C-alpha positions as CSV (number, residue, x, y, z in Angstrom):
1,X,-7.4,16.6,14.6
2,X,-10.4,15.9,13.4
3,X,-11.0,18.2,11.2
4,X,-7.6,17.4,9.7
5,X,-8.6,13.4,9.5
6,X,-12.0,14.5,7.6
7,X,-9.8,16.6,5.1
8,X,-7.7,13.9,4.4
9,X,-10.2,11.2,4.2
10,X,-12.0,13.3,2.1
11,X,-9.1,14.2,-0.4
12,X,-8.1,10.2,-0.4
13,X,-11.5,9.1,-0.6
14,X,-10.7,7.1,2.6
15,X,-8.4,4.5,1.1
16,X,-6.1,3.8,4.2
17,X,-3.1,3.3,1.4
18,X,-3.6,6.2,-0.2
19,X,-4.3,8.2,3.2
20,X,-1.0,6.5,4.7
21,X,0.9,7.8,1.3
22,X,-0.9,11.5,1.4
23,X,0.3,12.1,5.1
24,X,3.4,11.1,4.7
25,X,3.7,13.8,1.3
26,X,2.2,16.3,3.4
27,X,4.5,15.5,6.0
28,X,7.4,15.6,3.4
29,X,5.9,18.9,2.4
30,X,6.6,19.9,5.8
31,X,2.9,20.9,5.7
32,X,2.4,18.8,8.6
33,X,5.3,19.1,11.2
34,X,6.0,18.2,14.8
35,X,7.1,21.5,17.3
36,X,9.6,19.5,19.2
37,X,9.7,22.7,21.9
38,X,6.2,22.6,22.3
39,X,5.6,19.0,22.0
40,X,2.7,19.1,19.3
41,X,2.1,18.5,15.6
42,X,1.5,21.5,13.8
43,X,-0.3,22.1,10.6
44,X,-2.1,24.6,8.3
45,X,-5.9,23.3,7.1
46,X,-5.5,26.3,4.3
47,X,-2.5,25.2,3.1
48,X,-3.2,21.2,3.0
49,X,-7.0,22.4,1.6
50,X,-5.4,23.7,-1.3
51,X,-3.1,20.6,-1.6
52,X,-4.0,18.8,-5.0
53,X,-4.7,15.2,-4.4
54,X,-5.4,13.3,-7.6
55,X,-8.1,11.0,-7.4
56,X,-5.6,8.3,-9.5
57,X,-3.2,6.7,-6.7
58,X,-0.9,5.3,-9.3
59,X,-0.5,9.3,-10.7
60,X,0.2,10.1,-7.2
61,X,2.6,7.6,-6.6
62,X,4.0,7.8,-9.8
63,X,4.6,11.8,-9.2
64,X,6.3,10.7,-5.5
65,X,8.3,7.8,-6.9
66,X,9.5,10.9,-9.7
67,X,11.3,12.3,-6.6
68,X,13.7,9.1,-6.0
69,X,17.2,9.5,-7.7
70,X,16.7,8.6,-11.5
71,X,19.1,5.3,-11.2
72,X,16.9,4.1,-8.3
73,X,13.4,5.2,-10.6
74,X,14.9,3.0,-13.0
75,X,15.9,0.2,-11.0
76,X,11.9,0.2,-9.4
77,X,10.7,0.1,-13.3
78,X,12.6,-2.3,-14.4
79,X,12.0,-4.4,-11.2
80,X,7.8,-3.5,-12.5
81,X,8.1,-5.1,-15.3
82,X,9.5,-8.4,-13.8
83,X,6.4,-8.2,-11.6
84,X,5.6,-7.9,-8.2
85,X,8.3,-10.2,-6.4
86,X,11.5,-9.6,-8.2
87,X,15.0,-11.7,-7.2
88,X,18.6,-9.5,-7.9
89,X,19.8,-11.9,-10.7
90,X,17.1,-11.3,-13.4
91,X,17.1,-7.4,-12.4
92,X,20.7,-6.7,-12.2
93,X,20.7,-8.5,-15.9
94,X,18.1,-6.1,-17.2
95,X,19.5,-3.9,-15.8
96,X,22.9,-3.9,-17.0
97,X,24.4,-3.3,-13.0
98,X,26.2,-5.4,-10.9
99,X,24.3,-7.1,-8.2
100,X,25.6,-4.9,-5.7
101,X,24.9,-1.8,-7.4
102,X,21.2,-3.6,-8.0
103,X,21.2,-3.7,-4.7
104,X,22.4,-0.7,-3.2
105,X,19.8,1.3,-5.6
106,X,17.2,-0.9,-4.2
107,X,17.8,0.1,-0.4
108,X,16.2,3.7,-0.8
109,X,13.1,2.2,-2.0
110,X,13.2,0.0,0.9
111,X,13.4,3.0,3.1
112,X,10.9,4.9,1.4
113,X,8.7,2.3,2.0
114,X,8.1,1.0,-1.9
115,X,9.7,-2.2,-1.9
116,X,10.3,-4.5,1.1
117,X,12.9,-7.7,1.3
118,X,11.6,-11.0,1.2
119,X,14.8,-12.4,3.6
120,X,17.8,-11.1,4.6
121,X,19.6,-13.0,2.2
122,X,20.0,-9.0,0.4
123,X,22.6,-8.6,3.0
124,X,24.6,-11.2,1.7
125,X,25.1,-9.6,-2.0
126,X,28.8,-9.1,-2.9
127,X,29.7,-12.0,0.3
128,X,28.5,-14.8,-0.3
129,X,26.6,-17.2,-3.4
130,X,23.7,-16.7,-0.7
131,X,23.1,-13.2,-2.0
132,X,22.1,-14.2,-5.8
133,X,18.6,-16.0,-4.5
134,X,18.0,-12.3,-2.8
135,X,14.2,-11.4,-3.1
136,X,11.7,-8.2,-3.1
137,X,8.4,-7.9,-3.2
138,X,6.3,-4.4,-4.2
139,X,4.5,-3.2,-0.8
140,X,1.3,-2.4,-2.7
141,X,0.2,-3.8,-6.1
142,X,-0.5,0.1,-7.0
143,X,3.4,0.8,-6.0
144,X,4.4,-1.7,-8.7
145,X,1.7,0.0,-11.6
146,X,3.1,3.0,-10.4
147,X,6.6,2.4,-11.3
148,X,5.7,0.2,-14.4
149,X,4.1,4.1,-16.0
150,X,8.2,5.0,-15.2
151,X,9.3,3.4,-18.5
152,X,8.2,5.1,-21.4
153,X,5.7,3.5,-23.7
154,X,8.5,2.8,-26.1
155,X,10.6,1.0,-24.1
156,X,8.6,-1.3,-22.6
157,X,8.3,-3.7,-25.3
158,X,12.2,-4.0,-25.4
159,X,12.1,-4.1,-21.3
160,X,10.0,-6.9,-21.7
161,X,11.7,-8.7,-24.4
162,X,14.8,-8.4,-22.4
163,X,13.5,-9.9,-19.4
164,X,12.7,-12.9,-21.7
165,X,15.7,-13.4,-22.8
166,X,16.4,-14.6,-19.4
């Protein structure tokens, strides 16, 4: 293992975030895998050595945010531009969806680890008036510049505009 840990401080340049977010690619990957017969993690030093890790952690969460459905990249950008604690009303309005689709897209970031609820006031969406003061924050200020590099440099001045219309 340690070998492994200096290769991956190494390649993250020993920023616990970015170390926490590499593992869990490599583990995605399936470069790094637990043998449930044999009771051990399992992985390949030549393979994850030639594993490009940028030295930008908003590229590299940009590129692993690029692997979410597009409706849910979308949602995560818009909810970037709002800033880093966003509330369903003003995102489902720029959004154009309904607060429970808002919603609904927003739980896969949640289990991805992007985003995380402020309350559990989320669950009320669609049941009660309770749901519309429903609040996320971004996990990591680097998540949330991540996701704002989502929208295209031509649409974020209308993003923004939008969101002031409020």
């Amino acid at each position: 293992v340690a070998h492994l840990s200096e290769l991956i401080s190494e390649k993250t340049g020993g920023n616990p975030f970015f170390m926490e977010m590499f593992l869990k690619s490599l583990y995605e990957e399936r470069l790094i895998d637990f043998d449930h017969h044999a009771g051990i993690w399992k992985w390949d030093m030549e393979e994850i050595g030639v594993v490009e890790a940028t030295d930008n952690v908003v590229d590299f969460l940009a590129n692993h945010l690029r692997k979410l459905p597009e409706n849910e990249r979308t949602i995560l950008a818009y909810a970037a531009c709002i800033g880093n604690r966003f509330s369903i009303g003003p995102l489902s309005f720029v959004s154009n969806k309904s607060r429970e689709e808002t919603a609904k897209m927003l739980s896969e970031a949640c289990v991805q680890g992007f985003i995380s609820p402020l309350s559990d006031t989320w669950k009320l969406i669609g049941l009660s008036e309770d749901g519309g003061s429903a609040a996320w924050r971004f996990v990591h200020d680097r998540i949330q510049q991540a996701a704002y590099t989502l929208i295209p440099s031509d649409l974020r001045g209308r993003t923004h505009r939008r969101i002031g219309e409020m």
